[in-house]
Amino acid sequence: MPSSDRAAERAREQEHALNALLAERDGLLSVLDRVLALQGTARLIRDAAGADAGFVADLDGPGRAVIRWIAGGRTDSLQDLAVPIGQGVGGRVLAVGQPVRVSDYVSSATITHHFDGMVRREAMSAMLAVPVLSERDGRVDTVAVAYAALRGPGEFGDDAVGAVQAIARDAARALRLADRAEAGRSTAVAAERQRMQASLHDSVGAMLFSIGAQVRDLRTTVPDNPALSTRLGRLESDVSAASLALRESLLALSESSPERALPIELAEHCRSFEARTGVPARLVQLGEVAPLDAERTALLIGAVREGLLNVEKHAGAATVVVSLGMVDGGVQIAVADDGSPADSGAADPADGAGLGIRMLVERAARLDGRVSLVHDEDGGTTLRMLLPVHR
């Protein structure tokens, strides 16, 4: 089989695999949210630790968790109980970020006793709490607290601690997926707001302008009819008020932070590219993007625009994937295609590249960023830009 046929076959296989992965990802993200991620965790904790009760507290603000999900509870004493940092077993976990266990809650000298009454009503004795940890940008934070409790004599050993920690790690992964799903939903909502803004401006805005112009023309043609002129004046005033209300609505629809505007713009460029060329182009957002200023947002959008333009002119690609995510403390975009570049191997984008790529290199360097252009020997090119985020 000629090498070109092998490359084409491989590209088709890669496209099929990518489509399957994207479909699976979209299906997962469409049904996951924070509630679904944690509601089954309490029962898993109880069973894994051999406990009488398991419960989970979700953070609802800095330094405070609220117990939301309980398995094995006898009363509603703990339901929706707010646990500030430093208070009780869960509050101590928030403070130290490590597992905390006591053999008898109400007599322990290592914790505060703000919640003894609730614990007594549940007849709980030994208790274990483990942080649910999330790592982002090199920092580890507690995002929830997993509890296990016994009634009657007994205590939690190292095996129980390890079992609950394993459940906490699974819960952390589920929460990361839920957060990505929320980011995707927010981006989709913002994109729809943008489309609504354009549609309203082009349809309703134009209609109101036309009505206003016709009313003004009528008023000039009936100068000797005071009653009709008065009614037309009121109609003109109403049209003017409606136009003002529309403008205010369009401004409200357009409000978006730079980091939220970035994936919306990238998705729109992918759709425009696909409409022009017929080549499928997808945006894959790999997690939440840190807040960006307008200059970095514009530069990342410009890099994607340039990458798609190069694919359109040179690559002969069958599919294109644009990815966006946080890497090494910065925001990275990548435009990857499965086309056949003229030469292969890694390339210095400033050496022999087009004017657009060279300008991207220079602009990125001014922000301590970097650009790379890599040609795969089996076909395909990837343009990457990484910009550091200064907090």
PDB file of N, CA, C and O in Angstrom, residues 78-143:
ATOM      1  N   LEU A  78     -27.947  16.157  61.454  1.00  0.00           N
ATOM      2  CA  LEU A  78     -26.748  16.537  60.703  1.00  0.00           C
ATOM      3  C   LEU A  78     -27.058  17.098  59.322  1.00  0.00           C
ATOM      4  O   LEU A  78     -26.176  17.654  58.673  1.00  0.00           O
ATOM      5  N   GLN A  79     -28.285  16.936  58.864  1.00  0.00           N
ATOM      6  CA  GLN A  79     -28.639  17.397  57.522  1.00  0.00           C
ATOM      7  C   GLN A  79     -28.510  18.911  57.414  1.00  0.00           C
ATOM      8  O   GLN A  79     -29.056  19.652  58.227  1.00  0.00           O
ATOM      9  N   ASP A  80     -27.740  19.363  56.420  1.00  0.00           N
ATOM     10  CA  ASP A  80     -27.518  20.787  56.151  1.00  0.00           C
ATOM     11  C   ASP A  80     -26.812  21.503  57.307  1.00  0.00           C
ATOM     12  O   ASP A  80     -26.949  22.725  57.472  1.00  0.00           O
ATOM     13  N   LEU A  81     -26.063  20.748  58.100  1.00  0.00           N
ATOM     14  CA  LEU A  81     -25.304  21.346  59.194  1.00  0.00           C
ATOM     15  C   LEU A  81     -24.073  22.059  58.642  1.00  0.00           C
ATOM     16  O   LEU A  81     -23.266  21.455  57.936  1.00  0.00           O
ATOM     17  N   ALA A  82     -23.910  23.334  58.975  1.00  0.00           N
ATOM     18  CA  ALA A  82     -22.749  24.107  58.539  1.00  0.00           C
ATOM     19  C   ALA A  82     -21.590  23.859  59.491  1.00  0.00           C
ATOM     20  O   ALA A  82     -21.748  23.951  60.717  1.00  0.00           O
ATOM     21  N   VAL A  83     -20.414  23.551  58.922  1.00  0.00           N
ATOM     22  CA  VAL A  83     -19.225  23.226  59.712  1.00  0.00           C
ATOM     23  C   VAL A  83     -18.121  24.221  59.341  1.00  0.00           C
ATOM     24  O   VAL A  83     -17.471  24.072  58.311  1.00  0.00           O
ATOM     25  N   PRO A  84     -17.902  25.242  60.164  1.00  0.00           N
ATOM     26  CA  PRO A  84     -16.820  26.198  59.871  1.00  0.00           C
ATOM     27  C   PRO A  84     -15.454  25.567  60.098  1.00  0.00           C
ATOM     28  O   PRO A  84     -15.309  24.578  60.820  1.00  0.00           O
ATOM     29  N   ILE A  85     -14.453  26.159  59.501  1.00  0.00           N
ATOM     30  CA  ILE A  85     -13.087  25.669  59.653  1.00  0.00           C
ATOM     31  C   ILE A  85     -12.687  25.692  61.125  1.00  0.00           C
ATOM     32  O   ILE A  85     -12.970  26.630  61.856  1.00  0.00           O
ATOM     33  N   GLY A  86     -12.061  24.601  61.572  1.00  0.00           N
ATOM     34  CA  GLY A  86     -11.587  24.493  62.938  1.00  0.00           C
ATOM     35  C   GLY A  86     -12.557  23.880  63.911  1.00  0.00           C
ATOM     36  O   GLY A  86     -12.170  23.522  65.028  1.00  0.00           O
ATOM     37  N   GLN A  87     -13.833  23.715  63.551  1.00  0.00           N
ATOM     38  CA  GLN A  87     -14.840  23.219  64.476  1.00  0.00           C
ATOM     39  C   GLN A  87     -15.150  21.750  64.214  1.00  0.00           C
ATOM     40  O   GLN A  87     -15.453  21.362  63.079  1.00  0.00           O
ATOM     41  N   GLY A  88     -15.110  20.942  65.290  1.00  0.00           N
ATOM     42  CA  GLY A  88     -15.436  19.530  65.161  1.00  0.00           C
ATOM     43  C   GLY A  88     -14.409  18.780  64.333  1.00  0.00           C
ATOM     44  O   GLY A  88     -13.323  19.288  64.011  1.00  0.00           O
ATOM     45  N   VAL A  89     -14.764  17.551  63.965  1.00  0.00           N
ATOM     46  CA  VAL A  89     -13.863  16.725  63.168  1.00  0.00           C
ATOM     47  C   VAL A  89     -13.717  17.288  61.758  1.00  0.00           C
ATOM     48  O   VAL A  89     -12.600  17.427  61.233  1.00  0.00           O
ATOM     49  N   GLY A  90     -14.841  17.625  61.117  1.00  0.00           N
ATOM     50  CA  GLY A  90     -14.792  18.144  59.754  1.00  0.00           C
ATOM     51  C   GLY A  90     -14.092  19.481  59.662  1.00  0.00           C
ATOM     52  O   GLY A  90     -13.319  19.740  58.730  1.00  0.00           O
ATOM     53  N   GLY A  91     -14.320  20.363  60.643  1.00  0.00           N
ATOM     54  CA  GLY A  91     -13.660  21.661  60.633  1.00  0.00           C
ATOM     55  C   GLY A  91     -12.159  21.544  60.820  1.00  0.00           C
ATOM     56  O   GLY A  91     -11.388  22.329  60.258  1.00  0.00           O
ATOM     57  N   ARG A  92     -11.742  20.522  61.595  1.00  0.00           N
ATOM     58  CA  ARG A  92     -10.300  20.319  61.742  1.00  0.00           C
ATOM     59  C   ARG A  92      -9.694  19.815  60.433  1.00  0.00           C
ATOM     60  O   ARG A  92      -8.574  20.187  60.064  1.00  0.00           O
ATOM     61  N   VAL A  93     -10.423  18.969  59.714  1.00  0.00           N
ATOM     62  CA  VAL A  93      -9.946  18.528  58.401  1.00  0.00           C
ATOM     63  C   VAL A  93      -9.769  19.721  57.474  1.00  0.00           C
ATOM     64  O   VAL A  93      -8.779  19.829  56.745  1.00  0.00           O
ATOM     65  N   LEU A  94     -10.721  20.657  57.495  1.00  0.00           N
ATOM     66  CA  LEU A  94     -10.595  21.866  56.672  1.00  0.00           C
ATOM     67  C   LEU A  94      -9.347  22.653  57.044  1.00  0.00           C
ATOM     68  O   LEU A  94      -8.708  23.269  56.181  1.00  0.00           O
ATOM     69  N   ALA A  95      -8.988  22.639  58.317  1.00  0.00           N
ATOM     70  CA  ALA A  95      -7.848  23.421  58.778  1.00  0.00           C
ATOM     71  C   ALA A  95      -6.517  22.774  58.430  1.00  0.00           C
ATOM     72  O   ALA A  95      -5.566  23.468  58.048  1.00  0.00           O
ATOM     73  N   VAL A  96      -6.428  21.425  58.544  1.00  0.00           N
ATOM     74  CA  VAL A  96      -5.129  20.759  58.370  1.00  0.00           C
ATOM     75  C   VAL A  96      -4.987  20.047  57.033  1.00  0.00           C
ATOM     76  O   VAL A  96      -3.875  19.712  56.619  1.00  0.00           O
ATOM     77  N   GLY A  97      -6.119  19.784  56.329  1.00  0.00           N
ATOM     78  CA  GLY A  97      -6.044  19.106  55.037  1.00  0.00           C
ATOM     79  C   GLY A  97      -5.598  17.663  55.131  1.00  0.00           C
ATOM     80  O   GLY A  97      -5.087  17.102  54.154  1.00  0.00           O
ATOM     81  N   GLN A  98      -5.790  17.024  56.294  1.00  0.00           N
ATOM     82  CA  GLN A  98      -5.380  15.642  56.531  1.00  0.00           C
ATOM     83  C   GLN A  98      -6.533  14.887  57.198  1.00  0.00           C
ATOM     84  O   GLN A  98      -7.420  15.502  57.803  1.00  0.00           O
ATOM     85  N   PRO A  99      -6.529  13.527  57.111  1.00  0.00           N
ATOM     86  CA  PRO A  99      -7.567  12.759  57.820  1.00  0.00           C
ATOM     87  C   PRO A  99      -7.514  13.009  59.325  1.00  0.00           C
ATOM     88  O   PRO A  99      -6.438  13.194  59.910  1.00  0.00           O
ATOM     89  N   VAL A 100      -8.669  13.023  59.951  1.00  0.00           N
ATOM     90  CA  VAL A 100      -8.796  13.194  61.398  1.00  0.00           C
ATOM     91  C   VAL A 100      -9.737  12.105  61.895  1.00  0.00           C
ATOM     92  O   VAL A 100     -10.804  11.893  61.326  1.00  0.00           O
ATOM     93  N   ARG A 101      -9.349  11.425  62.981  1.00  0.00           N
ATOM     94  CA  ARG A 101     -10.208  10.389  63.554  1.00  0.00           C
ATOM     95  C   ARG A 101     -10.189  10.491  65.076  1.00  0.00           C
ATOM     96  O   ARG A 101      -9.181  10.845  65.672  1.00  0.00           O
ATOM     97  N   VAL A 102     -11.323  10.173  65.689  1.00  0.00           N
ATOM     98  CA  VAL A 102     -11.457  10.151  67.144  1.00  0.00           C
ATOM     99  C   VAL A 102     -12.167   8.862  67.524  1.00  0.00           C
ATOM    100  O   VAL A 102     -13.031   8.366  66.802  1.00  0.00           O
ATOM    101  N   SER A 103     -11.802   8.319  68.689  1.00  0.00           N
ATOM    102  CA  SER A 103     -12.434   7.066  69.125  1.00  0.00           C
ATOM    103  C   SER A 103     -13.765   7.321  69.814  1.00  0.00           C
ATOM    104  O   SER A 103     -14.626   6.431  69.847  1.00  0.00           O
ATOM    105  N   ASP A 104     -13.940   8.516  70.388  1.00  0.00           N
ATOM    106  CA  ASP A 104     -15.229   8.887  70.976  1.00  0.00           C
ATOM    107  C   ASP A 104     -15.401  10.390  70.795  1.00  0.00           C
ATOM    108  O   ASP A 104     -14.688  11.195  71.418  1.00  0.00           O
ATOM    109  N   TYR A 105     -16.346  10.774  69.951  1.00  0.00           N
ATOM    110  CA  TYR A 105     -16.473  12.169  69.540  1.00  0.00           C
ATOM    111  C   TYR A 105     -16.677  13.103  70.723  1.00  0.00           C
ATOM    112  O   TYR A 105     -15.976  14.119  70.865  1.00  0.00           O
ATOM    113  N   VAL A 106     -17.644  12.804  71.585  1.00  0.00           N
ATOM    114  CA  VAL A 106     -18.044  13.780  72.609  1.00  0.00           C
ATOM    115  C   VAL A 106     -17.023  13.904  73.746  1.00  0.00           C
ATOM    116  O   VAL A 106     -17.092  14.868  74.526  1.00  0.00           O
ATOM    117  N   SER A 107     -16.086  12.961  73.857  1.00  0.00           N
ATOM    118  CA  SER A 107     -15.084  13.062  74.928  1.00  0.00           C
ATOM    119  C   SER A 107     -13.680  13.360  74.402  1.00  0.00           C
ATOM    120  O   SER A 107     -12.743  13.468  75.184  1.00  0.00           O
ATOM    121  N   SER A 108     -13.521  13.502  73.091  1.00  0.00           N
ATOM    122  CA  SER A 108     -12.200  13.705  72.523  1.00  0.00           C
ATOM    123  C   SER A 108     -11.641  15.071  72.924  1.00  0.00           C
ATOM    124  O   SER A 108     -12.351  16.084  72.906  1.00  0.00           O
ATOM    125  N   ALA A 109     -10.347  15.072  73.255  1.00  0.00           N
ATOM    126  CA  ALA A 109      -9.678  16.321  73.617  1.00  0.00           C
ATOM    127  C   ALA A 109      -9.001  16.979  72.425  1.00  0.00           C
ATOM    128  O   ALA A 109      -8.400  18.043  72.573  1.00  0.00           O
ATOM    129  N   THR A 110      -9.095  16.368  71.249  1.00  0.00           N
ATOM    130  CA  THR A 110      -8.374  16.891  70.078  1.00  0.00           C
ATOM    131  C   THR A 110      -9.256  17.712  69.154  1.00  0.00           C
ATOM    132  O   THR A 110      -8.768  18.230  68.147  1.00  0.00           O
ATOM    133  N   ILE A 111     -10.543  17.824  69.456  1.00  0.00           N
ATOM    134  CA  ILE A 111     -11.460  18.588  68.609  1.00  0.00           C
ATOM    135  C   ILE A 111     -12.302  19.513  69.479  1.00  0.00           C
ATOM    136  O   ILE A 111     -12.378  19.355  70.701  1.00  0.00           O
ATOM    137  N   THR A 112     -12.955  20.480  68.847  1.00  0.00           N
ATOM    138  CA  THR A 112     -13.914  21.318  69.566  1.00  0.00           C
ATOM    139  C   THR A 112     -15.240  20.555  69.679  1.00  0.00           C
ATOM    140  O   THR A 112     -15.446  19.537  69.020  1.00  0.00           O
ATOM    141  N   HIS A 113     -16.145  21.083  70.469  1.00  0.00           N
ATOM    142  CA  HIS A 113     -17.382  20.333  70.749  1.00  0.00           C
ATOM    143  C   HIS A 113     -18.627  21.170  70.460  1.00  0.00           C
ATOM    144  O   HIS A 113     -19.603  21.145  71.202  1.00  0.00           O
ATOM    145  N   HIS A 114     -18.563  21.903  69.344  1.00  0.00           N
ATOM    146  CA  HIS A 114     -19.711  22.707  68.930  1.00  0.00           C
ATOM    147  C   HIS A 114     -20.913  21.851  68.536  1.00  0.00           C
ATOM    148  O   HIS A 114     -22.056  22.328  68.591  1.00  0.00           O
ATOM    149  N   PHE A 115     -20.676  20.598  68.139  1.00  0.00           N
ATOM    150  CA  PHE A 115     -21.753  19.786  67.569  1.00  0.00           C
ATOM    151  C   PHE A 115     -22.054  18.541  68.407  1.00  0.00           C
ATOM    152  O   PHE A 115     -22.632  17.572  67.910  1.00  0.00           O
ATOM    153  N   ASP A 116     -21.690  18.560  69.689  1.00  0.00           N
ATOM    154  CA  ASP A 116     -21.911  17.381  70.526  1.00  0.00           C
ATOM    155  C   ASP A 116     -23.380  16.998  70.592  1.00  0.00           C
ATOM    156  O   ASP A 116     -23.727  15.805  70.591  1.00  0.00           O
ATOM    157  N   GLY A 117     -24.261  17.984  70.668  1.00  0.00           N
ATOM    158  CA  GLY A 117     -25.689  17.678  70.768  1.00  0.00           C
ATOM    159  C   GLY A 117     -26.191  16.911  69.555  1.00  0.00           C
ATOM    160  O   GLY A 117     -26.931  15.921  69.691  1.00  0.00           O
ATOM    161  N   MET A 118     -25.804  17.330  68.360  1.00  0.00           N
ATOM    162  CA  MET A 118     -26.229  16.640  67.149  1.00  0.00           C
ATOM    163  C   MET A 118     -25.658  15.216  67.102  1.00  0.00           C
ATOM    164  O   MET A 118     -26.342  14.270  66.718  1.00  0.00           O
ATOM    165  N   VAL A 119     -24.387  15.075  67.508  1.00  0.00           N
ATOM    166  CA  VAL A 119     -23.752  13.759  67.473  1.00  0.00           C
ATOM    167  C   VAL A 119     -24.413  12.827  68.482  1.00  0.00           C
ATOM    168  O   VAL A 119     -24.627  11.635  68.203  1.00  0.00           O
ATOM    169  N   ARG A 120     -24.764  13.345  69.683  1.00  0.00           N
ATOM    170  CA  ARG A 120     -25.443  12.509  70.681  1.00  0.00           C
ATOM    171  C   ARG A 120     -26.802  12.038  70.159  1.00  0.00           C
ATOM    172  O   ARG A 120     -27.194  10.891  70.382  1.00  0.00           O
ATOM    173  N   ARG A 121     -27.527  12.928  69.486  1.00  0.00           N
ATOM    174  CA  ARG A 121     -28.841  12.522  68.967  1.00  0.00           C
ATOM    175  C   ARG A 121     -28.705  11.402  67.952  1.00  0.00           C
ATOM    176  O   ARG A 121     -29.616  10.589  67.805  1.00  0.00           O
ATOM    177  N   GLU A 122     -27.583  11.344  67.261  1.00  0.00           N
ATOM    178  CA  GLU A 122     -27.330  10.270  66.302  1.00  0.00           C
ATOM    179  C   GLU A 122     -26.668   9.056  66.959  1.00  0.00           C
ATOM    180  O   GLU A 122     -26.436   8.051  66.298  1.00  0.00           O
ATOM    181  N   ALA A 123     -26.366   9.165  68.264  1.00  0.00           N
ATOM    182  CA  ALA A 123     -25.738   8.088  69.033  1.00  0.00           C
ATOM    183  C   ALA A 123     -24.418   7.643  68.419  1.00  0.00           C
ATOM    184  O   ALA A 123     -24.082   6.456  68.418  1.00  0.00           O
ATOM    185  N   MET A 124     -23.654   8.584  67.903  1.00  0.00           N
ATOM    186  CA  MET A 124     -22.376   8.261  67.263  1.00  0.00           C
ATOM    187  C   MET A 124     -21.245   8.324  68.281  1.00  0.00           C
ATOM    188  O   MET A 124     -21.266   9.128  69.212  1.00  0.00           O
ATOM    189  N   SER A 125     -20.257   7.469  68.069  1.00  0.00           N
ATOM    190  CA  SER A 125     -19.098   7.436  68.969  1.00  0.00           C
ATOM    191  C   SER A 125     -17.830   7.740  68.178  1.00  0.00           C
ATOM    192  O   SER A 125     -17.417   8.885  68.076  1.00  0.00           O
ATOM    193  N   ALA A 126     -17.192   6.706  67.622  1.00  0.00           N
ATOM    194  CA  ALA A 126     -15.987   6.927  66.820  1.00  0.00           C
ATOM    195  C   ALA A 126     -16.349   7.615  65.508  1.00  0.00           C
ATOM    196  O   ALA A 126     -17.390   7.338  64.909  1.00  0.00           O
ATOM    197  N   MET A 127     -15.464   8.527  65.068  1.00  0.00           N
ATOM    198  CA  MET A 127     -15.729   9.243  63.816  1.00  0.00           C
ATOM    199  C   MET A 127     -14.415   9.469  63.078  1.00  0.00           C
ATOM    200  O   MET A 127     -13.366   9.692  63.694  1.00  0.00           O
ATOM    201  N   LEU A 128     -14.506   9.395  61.770  1.00  0.00           N
ATOM    202  CA  LEU A 128     -13.372   9.615  60.874  1.00  0.00           C
ATOM    203  C   LEU A 128     -13.790  10.621  59.810  1.00  0.00           C
ATOM    204  O   LEU A 128     -14.902  10.529  59.273  1.00  0.00           O
ATOM    205  N   ALA A 129     -12.919  11.566  59.513  1.00  0.00           N
ATOM    206  CA  ALA A 129     -13.183  12.523  58.424  1.00  0.00           C
ATOM    207  C   ALA A 129     -11.937  12.637  57.558  1.00  0.00           C
ATOM    208  O   ALA A 129     -10.819  12.687  58.064  1.00  0.00           O
ATOM    209  N   VAL A 130     -12.154  12.664  56.243  1.00  0.00           N
ATOM    210  CA  VAL A 130     -11.069  12.673  55.253  1.00  0.00           C
ATOM    211  C   VAL A 130     -11.330  13.789  54.254  1.00  0.00           C
ATOM    212  O   VAL A 130     -12.473  13.962  53.793  1.00  0.00           O
ATOM    213  N   PRO A 131     -10.307  14.569  53.895  1.00  0.00           N
ATOM    214  CA  PRO A 131     -10.530  15.627  52.904  1.00  0.00           C
ATOM    215  C   PRO A 131     -10.666  15.064  51.483  1.00  0.00           C
ATOM    216  O   PRO A 131      -9.991  14.097  51.124  1.00  0.00           O
ATOM    217  N   VAL A 132     -11.541  15.666  50.716  1.00  0.00           N
ATOM    218  CA  VAL A 132     -11.613  15.418  49.277  1.00  0.00           C
ATOM    219  C   VAL A 132     -10.794  16.526  48.630  1.00  0.00           C
ATOM    220  O   VAL A 132     -11.145  17.704  48.724  1.00  0.00           O
ATOM    221  N   LEU A 133      -9.684  16.150  48.005  1.00  0.00           N
ATOM    222  CA  LEU A 133      -8.684  17.113  47.562  1.00  0.00           C
ATOM    223  C   LEU A 133      -8.742  17.342  46.059  1.00  0.00           C
ATOM    224  O   LEU A 133      -8.955  16.409  45.287  1.00  0.00           O
ATOM    225  N   SER A 134      -8.526  18.584  45.659  1.00  0.00           N
ATOM    226  CA  SER A 134      -8.455  18.947  44.250  1.00  0.00           C
ATOM    227  C   SER A 134      -7.164  19.704  44.015  1.00  0.00           C
ATOM    228  O   SER A 134      -6.832  20.629  44.768  1.00  0.00           O
ATOM    229  N   GLU A 135      -6.423  19.300  42.989  1.00  0.00           N
ATOM    230  CA  GLU A 135      -5.173  19.967  42.656  1.00  0.00           C
ATOM    231  C   GLU A 135      -5.378  20.818  41.415  1.00  0.00           C
ATOM    232  O   GLU A 135      -5.873  20.335  40.393  1.00  0.00           O
ATOM    233  N   ARG A 136      -4.973  22.083  41.503  1.00  0.00           N
ATOM    234  CA  ARG A 136      -5.104  23.003  40.367  1.00  0.00           C
ATOM    235  C   ARG A 136      -3.968  24.005  40.425  1.00  0.00           C
ATOM    236  O   ARG A 136      -3.727  24.608  41.471  1.00  0.00           O
ATOM    237  N   ASP A 137      -3.282  24.141  39.316  1.00  0.00           N
ATOM    238  CA  ASP A 137      -2.174  25.087  39.201  1.00  0.00           C
ATOM    239  C   ASP A 137      -1.122  24.858  40.287  1.00  0.00           C
ATOM    240  O   ASP A 137      -0.570  25.805  40.861  1.00  0.00           O
ATOM    241  N   GLY A 138      -0.856  23.583  40.590  1.00  0.00           N
ATOM    242  CA  GLY A 138       0.157  23.254  41.571  1.00  0.00           C
ATOM    243  C   GLY A 138      -0.265  23.433  43.010  1.00  0.00           C
ATOM    244  O   GLY A 138       0.531  23.237  43.929  1.00  0.00           O
ATOM    245  N   ARG A 139      -1.522  23.783  43.270  1.00  0.00           N
ATOM    246  CA  ARG A 139      -2.030  23.994  44.624  1.00  0.00           C
ATOM    247  C   ARG A 139      -3.089  22.955  44.937  1.00  0.00           C
ATOM    248  O   ARG A 139      -3.955  22.667  44.106  1.00  0.00           O
ATOM    249  N   VAL A 140      -3.025  22.374  46.137  1.00  0.00           N
ATOM    250  CA  VAL A 140      -3.989  21.358  46.558  1.00  0.00           C
ATOM    251  C   VAL A 140      -4.956  21.989  47.547  1.00  0.00           C
ATOM    252  O   VAL A 140      -4.541  22.559  48.566  1.00  0.00           O
ATOM    253  N   ASP A 141      -6.255  21.899  47.255  1.00  0.00           N
ATOM    254  CA  ASP A 141      -7.291  22.477  48.106  1.00  0.00           C
ATOM    255  C   ASP A 141      -8.283  21.400  48.518  1.00  0.00           C
ATOM    256  O   ASP A 141      -8.552  20.450  47.767  1.00  0.00           O
ATOM    257  N   THR A 142      -8.860  21.564  49.712  1.00  0.00           N
ATOM    258  CA  THR A 142      -9.952  20.703  50.155  1.00  0.00           C
ATOM    259  C   THR A 142     -11.252  21.245  49.587  1.00  0.00           C
ATOM    260  O   THR A 142     -11.604  22.406  49.819  1.00  0.00           O
ATOM    261  N   VAL A 143     -11.974  20.410  48.828  1.00  0.00           N
ATOM    262  CA  VAL A 143     -13.213  20.850  48.186  1.00  0.00           C
ATOM    263  C   VAL A 143     -14.444  20.193  48.791  1.00  0.00           C
ATOM    264  O   VAL A 143     -15.572  20.583  48.491  1.00  0.00           O
TER     265      VAL A 143
END
